[in-house]
mmCIF file of C-alpha atoms in Angstrom:
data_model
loop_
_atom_site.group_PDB
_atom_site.id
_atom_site.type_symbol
_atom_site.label_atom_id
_atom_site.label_comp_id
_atom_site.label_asym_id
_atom_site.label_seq_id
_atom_site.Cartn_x
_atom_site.Cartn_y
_atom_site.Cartn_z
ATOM 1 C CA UNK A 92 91.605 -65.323 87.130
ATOM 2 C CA UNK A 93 89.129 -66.640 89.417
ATOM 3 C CA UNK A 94 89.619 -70.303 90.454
ATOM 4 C CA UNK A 95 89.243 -73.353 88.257
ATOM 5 C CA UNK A 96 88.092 -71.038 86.318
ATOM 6 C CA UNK A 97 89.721 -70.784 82.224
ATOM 7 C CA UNK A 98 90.527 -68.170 79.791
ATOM 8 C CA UNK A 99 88.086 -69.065 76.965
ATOM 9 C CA UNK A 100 89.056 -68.165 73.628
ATOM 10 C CA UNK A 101 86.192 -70.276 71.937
ATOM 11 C CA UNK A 102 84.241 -68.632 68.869
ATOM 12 C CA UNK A 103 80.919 -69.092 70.234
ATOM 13 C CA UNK A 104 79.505 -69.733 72.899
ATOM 14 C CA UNK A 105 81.763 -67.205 74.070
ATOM 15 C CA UNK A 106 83.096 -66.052 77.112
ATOM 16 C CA UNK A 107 80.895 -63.375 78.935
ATOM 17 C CA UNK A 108 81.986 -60.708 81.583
ATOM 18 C CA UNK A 109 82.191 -62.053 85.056
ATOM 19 C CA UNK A 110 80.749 -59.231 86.633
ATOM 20 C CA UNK A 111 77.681 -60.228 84.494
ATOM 21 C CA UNK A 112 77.683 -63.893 85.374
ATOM 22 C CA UNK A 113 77.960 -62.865 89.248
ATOM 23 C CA UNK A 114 74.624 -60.129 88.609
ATOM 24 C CA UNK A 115 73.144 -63.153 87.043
ATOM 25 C CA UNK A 116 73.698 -65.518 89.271
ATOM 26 C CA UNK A 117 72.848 -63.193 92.362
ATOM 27 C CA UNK A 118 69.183 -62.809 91.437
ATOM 28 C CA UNK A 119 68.740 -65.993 89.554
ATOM 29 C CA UNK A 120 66.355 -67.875 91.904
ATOM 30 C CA UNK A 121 64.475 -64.675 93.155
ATOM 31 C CA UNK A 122 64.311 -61.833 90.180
ATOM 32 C CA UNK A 123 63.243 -58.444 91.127
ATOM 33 C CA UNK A 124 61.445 -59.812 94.517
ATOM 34 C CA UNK A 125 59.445 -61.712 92.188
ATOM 35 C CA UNK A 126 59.554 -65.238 93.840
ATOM 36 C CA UNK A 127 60.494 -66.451 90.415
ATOM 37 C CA UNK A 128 63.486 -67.223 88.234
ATOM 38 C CA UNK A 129 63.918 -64.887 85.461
ATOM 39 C CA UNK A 130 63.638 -68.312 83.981
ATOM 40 C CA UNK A 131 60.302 -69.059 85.251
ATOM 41 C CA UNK A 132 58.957 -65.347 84.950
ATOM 42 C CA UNK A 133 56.198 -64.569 82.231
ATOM 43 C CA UNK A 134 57.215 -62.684 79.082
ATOM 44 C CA UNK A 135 53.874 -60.798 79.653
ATOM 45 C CA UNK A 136 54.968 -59.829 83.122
ATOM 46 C CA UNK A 137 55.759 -56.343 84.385
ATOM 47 C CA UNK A 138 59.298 -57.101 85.478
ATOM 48 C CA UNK A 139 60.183 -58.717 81.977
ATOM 49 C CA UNK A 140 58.990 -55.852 80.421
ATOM 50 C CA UNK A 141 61.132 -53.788 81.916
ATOM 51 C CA UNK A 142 64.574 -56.090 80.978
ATOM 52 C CA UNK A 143 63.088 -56.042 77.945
ATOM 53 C CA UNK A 144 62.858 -51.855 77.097
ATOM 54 C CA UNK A 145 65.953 -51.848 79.147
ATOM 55 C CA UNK A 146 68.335 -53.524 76.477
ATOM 56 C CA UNK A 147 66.586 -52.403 73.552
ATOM 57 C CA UNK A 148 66.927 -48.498 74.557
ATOM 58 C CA UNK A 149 70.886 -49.569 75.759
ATOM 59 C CA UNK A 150 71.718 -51.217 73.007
ATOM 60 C CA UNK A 151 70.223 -48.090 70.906
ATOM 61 C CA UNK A 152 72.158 -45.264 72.596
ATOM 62 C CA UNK A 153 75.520 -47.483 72.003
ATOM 63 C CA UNK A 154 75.212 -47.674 68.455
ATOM 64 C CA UNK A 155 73.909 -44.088 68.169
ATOM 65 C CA UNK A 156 70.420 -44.460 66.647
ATOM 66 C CA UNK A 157 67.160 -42.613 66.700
ATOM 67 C CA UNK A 158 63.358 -43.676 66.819
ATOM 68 C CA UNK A 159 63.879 -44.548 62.951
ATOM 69 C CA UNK A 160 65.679 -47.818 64.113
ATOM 70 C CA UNK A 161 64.017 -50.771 65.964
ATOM 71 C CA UNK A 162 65.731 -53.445 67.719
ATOM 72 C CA UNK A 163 64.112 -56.961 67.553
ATOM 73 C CA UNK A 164 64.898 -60.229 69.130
ATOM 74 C CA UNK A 165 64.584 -63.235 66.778
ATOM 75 C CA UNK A 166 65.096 -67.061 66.824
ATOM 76 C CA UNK A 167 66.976 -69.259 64.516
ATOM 77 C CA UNK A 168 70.252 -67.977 64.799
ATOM 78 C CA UNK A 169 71.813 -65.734 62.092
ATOM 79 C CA UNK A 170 71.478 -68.948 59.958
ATOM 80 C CA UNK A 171 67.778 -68.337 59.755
ATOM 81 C CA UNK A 172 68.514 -64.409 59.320
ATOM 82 C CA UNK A 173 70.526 -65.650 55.911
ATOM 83 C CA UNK A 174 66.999 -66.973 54.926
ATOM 84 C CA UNK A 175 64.448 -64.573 56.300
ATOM 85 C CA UNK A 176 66.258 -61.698 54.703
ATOM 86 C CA UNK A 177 66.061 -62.780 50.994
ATOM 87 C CA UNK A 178 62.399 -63.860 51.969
ATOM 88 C CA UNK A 179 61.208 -60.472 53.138
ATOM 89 C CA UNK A 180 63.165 -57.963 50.663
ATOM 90 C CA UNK A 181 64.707 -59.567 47.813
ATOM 91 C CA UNK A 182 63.204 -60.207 44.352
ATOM 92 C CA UNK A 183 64.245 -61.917 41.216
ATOM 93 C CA UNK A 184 63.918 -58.218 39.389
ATOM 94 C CA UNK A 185 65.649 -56.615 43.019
ATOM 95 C CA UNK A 186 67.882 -59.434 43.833
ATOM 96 C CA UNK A 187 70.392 -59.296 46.891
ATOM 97 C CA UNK A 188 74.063 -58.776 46.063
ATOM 98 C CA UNK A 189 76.588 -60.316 48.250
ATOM 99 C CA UNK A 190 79.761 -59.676 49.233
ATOM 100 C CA UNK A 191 81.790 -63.308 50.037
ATOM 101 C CA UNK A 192 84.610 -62.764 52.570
ATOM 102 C CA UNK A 193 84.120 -65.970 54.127
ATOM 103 C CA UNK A 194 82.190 -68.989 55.757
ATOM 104 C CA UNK A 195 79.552 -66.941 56.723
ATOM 105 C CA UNK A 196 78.660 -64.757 54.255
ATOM 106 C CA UNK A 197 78.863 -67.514 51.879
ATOM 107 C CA UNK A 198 76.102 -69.203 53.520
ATOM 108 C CA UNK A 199 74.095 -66.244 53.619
ATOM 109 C CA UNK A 200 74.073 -66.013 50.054
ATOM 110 C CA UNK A 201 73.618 -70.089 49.529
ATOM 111 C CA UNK A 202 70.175 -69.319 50.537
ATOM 112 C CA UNK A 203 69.440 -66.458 48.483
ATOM 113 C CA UNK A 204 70.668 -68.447 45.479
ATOM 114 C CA UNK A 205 68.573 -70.915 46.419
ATOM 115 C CA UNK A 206 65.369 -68.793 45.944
ATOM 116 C CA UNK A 207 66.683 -67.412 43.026
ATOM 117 C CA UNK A 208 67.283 -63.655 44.039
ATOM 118 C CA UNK A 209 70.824 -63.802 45.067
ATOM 119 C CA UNK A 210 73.837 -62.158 42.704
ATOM 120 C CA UNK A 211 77.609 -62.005 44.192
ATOM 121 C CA UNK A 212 78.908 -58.282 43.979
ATOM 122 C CA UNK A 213 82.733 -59.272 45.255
ATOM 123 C CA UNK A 214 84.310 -62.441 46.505
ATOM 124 C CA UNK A 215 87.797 -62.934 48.115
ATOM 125 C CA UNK A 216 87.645 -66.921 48.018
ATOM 126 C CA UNK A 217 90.131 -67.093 45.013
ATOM 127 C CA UNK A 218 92.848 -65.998 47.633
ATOM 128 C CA UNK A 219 90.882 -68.363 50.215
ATOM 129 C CA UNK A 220 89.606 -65.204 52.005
ATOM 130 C CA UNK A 221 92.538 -63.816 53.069
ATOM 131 C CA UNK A 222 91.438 -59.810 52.529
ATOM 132 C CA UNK A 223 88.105 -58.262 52.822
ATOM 133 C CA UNK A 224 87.097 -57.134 49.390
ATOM 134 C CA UNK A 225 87.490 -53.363 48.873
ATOM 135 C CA UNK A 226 85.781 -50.771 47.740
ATOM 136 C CA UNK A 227 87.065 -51.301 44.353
ATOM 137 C CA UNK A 228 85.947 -54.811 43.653
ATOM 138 C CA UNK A 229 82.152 -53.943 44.675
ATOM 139 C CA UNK A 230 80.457 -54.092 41.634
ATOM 140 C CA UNK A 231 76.850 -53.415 42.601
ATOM 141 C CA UNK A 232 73.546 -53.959 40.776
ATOM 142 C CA UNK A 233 71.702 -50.730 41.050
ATOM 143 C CA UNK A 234 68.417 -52.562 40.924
ATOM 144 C CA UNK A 235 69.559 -55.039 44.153
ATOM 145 C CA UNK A 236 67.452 -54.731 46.819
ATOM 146 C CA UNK A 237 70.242 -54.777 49.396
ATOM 147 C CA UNK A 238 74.366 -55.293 49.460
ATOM 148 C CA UNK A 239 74.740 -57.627 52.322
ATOM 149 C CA UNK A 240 78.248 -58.523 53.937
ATOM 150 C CA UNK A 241 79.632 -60.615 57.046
ATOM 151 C CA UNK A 242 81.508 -57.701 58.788
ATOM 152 C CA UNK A 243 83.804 -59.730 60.857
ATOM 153 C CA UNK A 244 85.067 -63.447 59.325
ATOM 154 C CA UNK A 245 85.427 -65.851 62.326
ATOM 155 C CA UNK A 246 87.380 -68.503 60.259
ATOM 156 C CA UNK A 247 89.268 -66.630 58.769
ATOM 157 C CA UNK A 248 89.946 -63.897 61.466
ATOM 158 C CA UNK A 249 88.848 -61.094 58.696
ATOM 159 C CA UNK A 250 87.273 -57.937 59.640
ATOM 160 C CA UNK A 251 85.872 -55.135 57.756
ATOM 161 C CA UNK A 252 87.555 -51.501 58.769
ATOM 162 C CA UNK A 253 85.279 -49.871 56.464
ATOM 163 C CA UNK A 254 81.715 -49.189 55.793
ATOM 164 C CA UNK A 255 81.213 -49.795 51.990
ATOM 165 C CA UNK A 256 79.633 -46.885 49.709
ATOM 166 C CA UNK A 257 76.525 -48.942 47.930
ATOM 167 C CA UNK A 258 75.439 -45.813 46.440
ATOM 168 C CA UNK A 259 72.247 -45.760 47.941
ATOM 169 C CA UNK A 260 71.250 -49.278 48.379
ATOM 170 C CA UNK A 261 70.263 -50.452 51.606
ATOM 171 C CA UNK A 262 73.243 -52.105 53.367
ATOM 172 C CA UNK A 263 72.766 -55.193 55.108
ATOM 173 C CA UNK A 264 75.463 -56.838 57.682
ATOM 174 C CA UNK A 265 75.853 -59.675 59.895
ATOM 175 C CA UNK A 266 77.915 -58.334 62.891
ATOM 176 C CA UNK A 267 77.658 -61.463 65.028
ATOM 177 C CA UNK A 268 80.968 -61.581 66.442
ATOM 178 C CA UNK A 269 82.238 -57.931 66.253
ATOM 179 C CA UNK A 270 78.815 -56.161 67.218
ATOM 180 C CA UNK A 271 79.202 -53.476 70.020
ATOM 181 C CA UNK A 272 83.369 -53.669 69.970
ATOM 182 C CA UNK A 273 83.861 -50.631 68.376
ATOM 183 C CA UNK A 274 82.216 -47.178 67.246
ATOM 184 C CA UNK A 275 80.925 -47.466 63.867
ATOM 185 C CA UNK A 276 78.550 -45.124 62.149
ATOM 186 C CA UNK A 277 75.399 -47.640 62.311
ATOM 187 C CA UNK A 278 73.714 -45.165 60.732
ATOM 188 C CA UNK A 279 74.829 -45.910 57.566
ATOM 189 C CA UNK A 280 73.271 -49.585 57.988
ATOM 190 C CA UNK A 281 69.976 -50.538 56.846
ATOM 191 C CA UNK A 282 69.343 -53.692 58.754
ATOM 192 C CA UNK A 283 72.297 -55.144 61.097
ATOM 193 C CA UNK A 284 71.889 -59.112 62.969
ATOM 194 C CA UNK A 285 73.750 -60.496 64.977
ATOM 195 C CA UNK A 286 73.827 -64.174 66.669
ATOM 196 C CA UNK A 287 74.806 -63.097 69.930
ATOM 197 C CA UNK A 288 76.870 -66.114 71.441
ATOM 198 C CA UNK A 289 79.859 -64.248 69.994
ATOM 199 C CA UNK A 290 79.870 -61.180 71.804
ATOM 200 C CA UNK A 291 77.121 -60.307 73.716
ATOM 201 C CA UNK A 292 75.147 -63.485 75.147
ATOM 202 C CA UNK A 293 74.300 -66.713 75.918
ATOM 203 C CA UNK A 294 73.149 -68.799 72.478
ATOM 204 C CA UNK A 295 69.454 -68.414 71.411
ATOM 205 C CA UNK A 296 68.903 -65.557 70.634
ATOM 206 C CA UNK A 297 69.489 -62.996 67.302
ATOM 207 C CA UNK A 298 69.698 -59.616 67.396
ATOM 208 C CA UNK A 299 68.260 -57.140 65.010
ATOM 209 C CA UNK A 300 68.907 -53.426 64.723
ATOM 210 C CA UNK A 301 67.070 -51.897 61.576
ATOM 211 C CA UNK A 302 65.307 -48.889 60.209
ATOM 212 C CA UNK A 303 61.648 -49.399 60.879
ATOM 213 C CA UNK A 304 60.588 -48.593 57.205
ATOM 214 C CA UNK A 305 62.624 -51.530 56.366
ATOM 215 C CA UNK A 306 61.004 -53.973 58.960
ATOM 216 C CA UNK A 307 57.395 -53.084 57.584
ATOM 217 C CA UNK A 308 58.531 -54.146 54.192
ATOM 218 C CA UNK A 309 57.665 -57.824 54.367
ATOM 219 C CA UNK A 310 55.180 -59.669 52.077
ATOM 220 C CA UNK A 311 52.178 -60.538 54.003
ATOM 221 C CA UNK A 312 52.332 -64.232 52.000
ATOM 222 C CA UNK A 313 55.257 -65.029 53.934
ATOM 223 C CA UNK A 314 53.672 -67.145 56.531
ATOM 224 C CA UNK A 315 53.550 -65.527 60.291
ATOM 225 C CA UNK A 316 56.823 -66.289 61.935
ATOM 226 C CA UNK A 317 59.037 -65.379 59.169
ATOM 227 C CA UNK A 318 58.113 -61.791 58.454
ATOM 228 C CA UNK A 319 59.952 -58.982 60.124
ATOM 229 C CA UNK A 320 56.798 -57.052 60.388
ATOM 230 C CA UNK A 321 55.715 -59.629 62.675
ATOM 231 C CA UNK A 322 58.241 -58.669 64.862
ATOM 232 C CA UNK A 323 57.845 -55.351 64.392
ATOM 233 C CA UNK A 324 54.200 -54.821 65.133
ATOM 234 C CA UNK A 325 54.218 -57.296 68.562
ATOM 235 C CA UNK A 326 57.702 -56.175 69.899
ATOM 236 C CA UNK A 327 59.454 -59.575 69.358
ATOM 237 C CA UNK A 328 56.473 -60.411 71.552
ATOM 238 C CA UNK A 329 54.172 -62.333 69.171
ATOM 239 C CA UNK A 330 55.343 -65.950 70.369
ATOM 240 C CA UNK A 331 57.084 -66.530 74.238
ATOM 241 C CA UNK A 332 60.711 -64.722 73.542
ATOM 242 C CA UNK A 333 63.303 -66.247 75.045
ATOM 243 C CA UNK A 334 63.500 -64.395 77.803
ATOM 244 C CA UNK A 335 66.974 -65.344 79.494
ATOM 245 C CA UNK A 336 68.849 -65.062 76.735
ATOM 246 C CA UNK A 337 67.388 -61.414 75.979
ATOM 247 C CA UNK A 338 68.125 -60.713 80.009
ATOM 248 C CA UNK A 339 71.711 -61.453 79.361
ATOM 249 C CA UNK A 340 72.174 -59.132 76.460
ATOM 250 C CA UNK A 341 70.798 -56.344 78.458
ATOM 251 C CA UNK A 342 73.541 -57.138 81.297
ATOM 252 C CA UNK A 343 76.127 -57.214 78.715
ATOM 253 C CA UNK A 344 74.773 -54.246 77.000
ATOM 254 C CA UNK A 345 74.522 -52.229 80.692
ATOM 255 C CA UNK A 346 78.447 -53.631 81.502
ATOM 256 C CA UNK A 347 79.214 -52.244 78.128
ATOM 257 C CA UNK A 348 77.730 -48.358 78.919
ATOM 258 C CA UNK A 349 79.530 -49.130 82.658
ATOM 259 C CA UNK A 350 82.711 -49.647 81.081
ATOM 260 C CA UNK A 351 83.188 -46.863 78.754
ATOM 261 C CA UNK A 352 80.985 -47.275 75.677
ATOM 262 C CA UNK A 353 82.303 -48.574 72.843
ATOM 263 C CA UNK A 354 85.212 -46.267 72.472
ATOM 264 C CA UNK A 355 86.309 -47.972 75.420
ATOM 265 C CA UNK A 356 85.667 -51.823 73.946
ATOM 266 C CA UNK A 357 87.621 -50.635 71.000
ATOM 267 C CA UNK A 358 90.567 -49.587 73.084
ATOM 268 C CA UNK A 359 90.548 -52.616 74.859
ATOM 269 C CA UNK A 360 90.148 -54.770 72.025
ATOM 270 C CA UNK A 361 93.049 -52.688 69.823
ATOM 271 C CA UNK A 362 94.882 -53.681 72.745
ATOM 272 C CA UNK A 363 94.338 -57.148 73.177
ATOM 273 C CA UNK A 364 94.728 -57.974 69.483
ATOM 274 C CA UNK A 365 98.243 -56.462 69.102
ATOM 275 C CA UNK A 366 99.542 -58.356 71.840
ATOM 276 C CA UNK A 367 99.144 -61.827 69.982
ATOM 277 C CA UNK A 368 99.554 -60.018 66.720
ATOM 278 C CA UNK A 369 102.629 -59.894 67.789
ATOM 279 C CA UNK A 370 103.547 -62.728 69.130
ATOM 280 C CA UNK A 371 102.977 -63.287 65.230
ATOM 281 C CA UNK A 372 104.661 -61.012 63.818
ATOM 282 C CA UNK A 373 108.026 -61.494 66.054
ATOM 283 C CA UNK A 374 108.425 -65.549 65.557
ATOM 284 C CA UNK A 375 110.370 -65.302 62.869
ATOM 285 C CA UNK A 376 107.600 -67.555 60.915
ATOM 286 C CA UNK A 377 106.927 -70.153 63.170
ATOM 287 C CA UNK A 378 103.660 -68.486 63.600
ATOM 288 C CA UNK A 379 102.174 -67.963 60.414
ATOM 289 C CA UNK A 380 98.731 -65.454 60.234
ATOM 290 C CA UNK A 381 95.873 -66.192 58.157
ATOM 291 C CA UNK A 382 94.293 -62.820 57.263
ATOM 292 C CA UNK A 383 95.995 -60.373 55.433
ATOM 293 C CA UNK A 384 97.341 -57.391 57.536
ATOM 294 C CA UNK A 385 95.238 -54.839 56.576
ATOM 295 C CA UNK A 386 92.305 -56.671 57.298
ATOM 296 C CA UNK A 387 93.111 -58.669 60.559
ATOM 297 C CA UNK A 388 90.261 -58.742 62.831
ATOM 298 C CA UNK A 389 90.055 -57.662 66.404
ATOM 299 C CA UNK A 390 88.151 -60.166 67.299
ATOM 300 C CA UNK A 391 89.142 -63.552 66.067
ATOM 301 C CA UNK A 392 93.038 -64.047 65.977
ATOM 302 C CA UNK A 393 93.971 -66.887 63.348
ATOM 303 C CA UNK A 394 97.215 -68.650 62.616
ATOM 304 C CA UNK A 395 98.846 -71.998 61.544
ATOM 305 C CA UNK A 396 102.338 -73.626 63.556
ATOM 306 C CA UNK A 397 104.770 -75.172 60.700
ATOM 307 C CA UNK A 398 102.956 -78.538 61.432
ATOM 308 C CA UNK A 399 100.113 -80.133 62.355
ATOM 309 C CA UNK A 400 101.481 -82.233 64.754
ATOM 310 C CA UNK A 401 102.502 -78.896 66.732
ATOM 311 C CA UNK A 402 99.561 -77.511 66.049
ATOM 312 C CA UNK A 403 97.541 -80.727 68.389
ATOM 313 C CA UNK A 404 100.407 -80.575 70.979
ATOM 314 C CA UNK A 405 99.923 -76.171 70.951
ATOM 315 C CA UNK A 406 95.928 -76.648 72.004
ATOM 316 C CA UNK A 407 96.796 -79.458 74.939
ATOM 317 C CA UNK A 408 99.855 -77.818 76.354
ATOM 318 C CA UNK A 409 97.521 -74.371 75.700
ATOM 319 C CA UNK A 410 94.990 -75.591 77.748
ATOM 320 C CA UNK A 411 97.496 -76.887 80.620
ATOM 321 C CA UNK A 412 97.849 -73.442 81.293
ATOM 322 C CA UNK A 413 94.286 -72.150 81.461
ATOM 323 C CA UNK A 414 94.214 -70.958 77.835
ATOM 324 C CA UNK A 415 90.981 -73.196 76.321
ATOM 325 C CA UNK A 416 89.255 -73.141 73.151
ATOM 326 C CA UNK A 417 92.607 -72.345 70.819
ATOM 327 C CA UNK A 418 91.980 -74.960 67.815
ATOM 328 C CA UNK A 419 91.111 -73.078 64.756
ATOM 329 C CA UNK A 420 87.574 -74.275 62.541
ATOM 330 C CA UNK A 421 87.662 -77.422 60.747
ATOM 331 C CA UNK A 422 87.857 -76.227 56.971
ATOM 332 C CA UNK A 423 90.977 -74.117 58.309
ATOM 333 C CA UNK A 424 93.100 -75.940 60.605
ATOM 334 C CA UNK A 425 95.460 -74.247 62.794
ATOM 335 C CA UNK A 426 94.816 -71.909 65.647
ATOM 336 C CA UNK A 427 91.978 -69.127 66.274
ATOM 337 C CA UNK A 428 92.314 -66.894 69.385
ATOM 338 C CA UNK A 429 88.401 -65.296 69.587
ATOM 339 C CA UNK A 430 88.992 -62.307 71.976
ATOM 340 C CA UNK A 431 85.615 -60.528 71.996
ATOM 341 C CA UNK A 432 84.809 -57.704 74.853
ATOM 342 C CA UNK A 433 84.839 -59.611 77.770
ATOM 343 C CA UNK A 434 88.317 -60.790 77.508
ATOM 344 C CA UNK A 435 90.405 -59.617 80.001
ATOM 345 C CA UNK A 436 93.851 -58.147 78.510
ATOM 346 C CA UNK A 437 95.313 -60.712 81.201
ATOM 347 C CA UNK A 438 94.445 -63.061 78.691
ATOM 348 C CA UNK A 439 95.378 -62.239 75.781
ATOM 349 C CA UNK A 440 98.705 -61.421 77.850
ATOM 350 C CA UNK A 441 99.166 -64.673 78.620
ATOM 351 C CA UNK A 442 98.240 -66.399 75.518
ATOM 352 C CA UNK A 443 101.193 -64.178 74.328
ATOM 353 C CA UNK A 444 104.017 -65.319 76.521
ATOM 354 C CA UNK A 445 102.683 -68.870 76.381
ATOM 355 C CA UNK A 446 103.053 -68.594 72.722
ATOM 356 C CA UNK A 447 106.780 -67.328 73.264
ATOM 357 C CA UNK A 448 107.414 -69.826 75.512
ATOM 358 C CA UNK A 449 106.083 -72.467 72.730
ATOM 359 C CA UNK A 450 108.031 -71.422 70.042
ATOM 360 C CA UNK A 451 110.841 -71.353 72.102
ATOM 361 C CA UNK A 452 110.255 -75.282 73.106
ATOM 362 C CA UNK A 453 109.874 -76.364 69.741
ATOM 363 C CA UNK A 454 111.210 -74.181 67.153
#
C-alpha cells in the first residue's frame, strides 16, 4: 500500500482504484491541453463531450446492451431515483410492487407509498433481512407498472444471485453498490440506477441504464427536472451536469475494460469475499455473520463480535493497522467490510489475518 495511505472499507464514499486517482490527478490542472481543470471546463465544450460519449458507450459494452438502452446521468442521489421513479411510471391503477430486502429498498418504496402507487410484492424484514426473498415469495400484481428491488443490501451485506422472473413486468433495480462487479444479463432489466459513491465514483452523481421506450414514458405534468424524458431528449445535458463526477466514472469504467471486464471484477471480488468469509466461518463463533449464506454479498461483508465493547476496541485496533472504515451502520451495529472493485485482495488479506489475530487476543 502506498504511504500514509489506508485500506478503506467504508460503504460510500468508497475507495476508488489508484491507478484512477493518479490519471486524475495527472491532468487535473491542465485537461486535454485545454488550459483548464476538468473542473473549470464547460459542459458544452468539445473535450467534455468527448468524456462524456466515452463512459456512456464503456459503460454500455460492459453490461452488454444495444442502442435500445440509454445511459443518463442524474442528480439527487438514488434517494431522489426512489421518488422520480414512482413519479414517471407508476399509477394508482399500475402501482409499483416492491420487493423489501433491506434499508434501501425500504425507502424506495416509503416514497411510492407516499403517492399512493406503491404495493409490497415480498419482504424479508420479519427475519430482519437476513435472506433475499426468493422466487417463491414474489407475489406480483400483474397490473404493476414495475417490480423494483435493491440488488445488493449494504446494511445488511445481502445480495441478490438471481434475476427474478416478473413475468413480463418491467424490472426495476437499484445496483448502487454492486453495479459493474459481476456479469449479469442486464438485459433482462428495464431501468437499472445506481448512486455511484459505492462502486464506481466520487459522490454526486446517479447513474441510469434503461431501455429508451421506458425513458420517454414520463408525464409531461411532471415539472422539467424530474422527468426522465428530460434527460433523455438533452443527453443529461439540459442543466450544467456535473461534470467531474461523470469524468471519474468514465476512468473507472475504462480501468474496469483494462482489467478484464467484469468477468474479471467478479473473480476478484469471489476472491476477496471468501477470504473474510472465512475468517467467519473458522472462529468458532466469535465472529458471527449477518446475512444468511446463500445470500451473502460480495460486496459488503457484515458481522457482529460477542460484545459491543469488542466490537469499539475491533474498529480502533482495526484502524491501527491501516484497515479504516470497519464499523457496521447504525440500525445494525457490529462490523461491515465494503469491498467493492477497487479493493486490492491485499486488503481483504489483511483484514483476514488481523481478524485472526483479534480473535486470538480476546477470545
Amino acid at each position: 500500500m502506498e504511504a500514509d495511505r489506508v485500506y478503506n472499507f467504508n460503504p460510500g464514499p468508497a475507495t476508488l482504484p489508484l491507478e484512477v486517482l493518479k490519471e486524475a490527478q495527472a491532468e487535473f490542472l491542465n485537461f486535454h491541453h485545454s488550459g483548464m481543470s476538468i473542473l473549470e471546463i464547460s459542459h458544452r465544450a468539445k473535450q467534455y463531450d468527448e468524456v462524456h460519449q466515452q463512459a456512456k458507450a464503456d459503460i454500455k459494452e460492459l453490461m452488454g446492451l444495444g442502442d435500445d438502452y440509454e445511459v443518463l446521468f442524474c442528480q439527487g442521489g438514488a434517494s431522489q431515483q426512489f421518488a422520480m421513479i414512482p413519479l414517471n411510471f407508476a399509477t394508482k391503477e399500475h402501482p409499483g410492487n416492491y420487493v423489501l430486502s433491506g434499508s434501501f429498498a425500504t425507502k424506495a418504496y416509503k416514497e411510492a407509498e407516499l403517492l399512493g402507487v406503491g404495493e409490497i410484492a415480498a419482504s424479508s424484514k420479519d427475519v430482519d433481512f437476513r435472506h433475499i426473498p426468493t422466487q417463491d415469495e414474489l407475489k406480483i400484481n400483474p397490473e404493476a407498472s414495475y417490480v423494483h428491488l435493491c440488488y445488493n443490501n449494504t446494511i445488511y451485506g445481502t445480495e441478490f444471485h438471481y434475476v427474478p422472473d416478473t413475468k413480463g413486468v418491467p424490472l426495476i433495480a437499484d445496483m448502487s453498490s454492486d453495479m459493474l462487479s459481476r456479469p449479469v444479463d442486464f438485459q433482462k432489466f428495464d431501468f437499472i440506477y445506481a448512486g455511484v459513491q459505492k462502486n464506481l465514483g466520487p459522490a454526486g452523481v446517479v447513474l441510469v441504464v434503461a431501455k429508451k421506450d421506458m425513458l420517454a414514458k414520463s408525464p409531461e405534468t411532471l415539472p422539467t427536472m424530474l422527468r426522465y424524458s428530460t434527460f433523455l431528449k438533452k443527453d443529461s445535458l439540459y442543466n450544467t451536469p456535473p461534470a467531474f463526477c461523470i469524468y471519474m466514472v468514465g476512468k473507472v469504467a475504462a480501468w474496469i475494460k483494462a482489467n478484464g471486464g467484469l468477468v474479471e471484477m467478479e473473480k476478484r471480488n469471489q476472491k476477496k469475499a471468501k477470504v473474510v468469509y472465512d475468517a467467519i466461518d473458522n472462529s468458532n463463533g466469535f465472529y458471527r455473520g449477518h446475512a444468511d449464506k446463500d445470500s451473502r454479498s460480495f460486496m459488503n461483508v457484515t458481522f457482529r463480535l460477542p460484545s459491543e465493547e469488542l466490537e469499539k476496541k475491533f474498529v480502533a485496533e482495526a484502524l491501527e493497522h491501516q484497515l479504516s472504515g470497519v464499523k457496521g451502520h447504525r440500525s445494525v451495529g457490529g462490523m461491515r467490510a465494503s469491498i467493492y472493485n477497487a479493493m486490492p485482495y491485499e486488503g481483504a488479506l489483511r483484514l483476514a489475518e488481523f481478524m485472526e489475530k483479534f480473535r486470538k487476543e480476546n477470545a
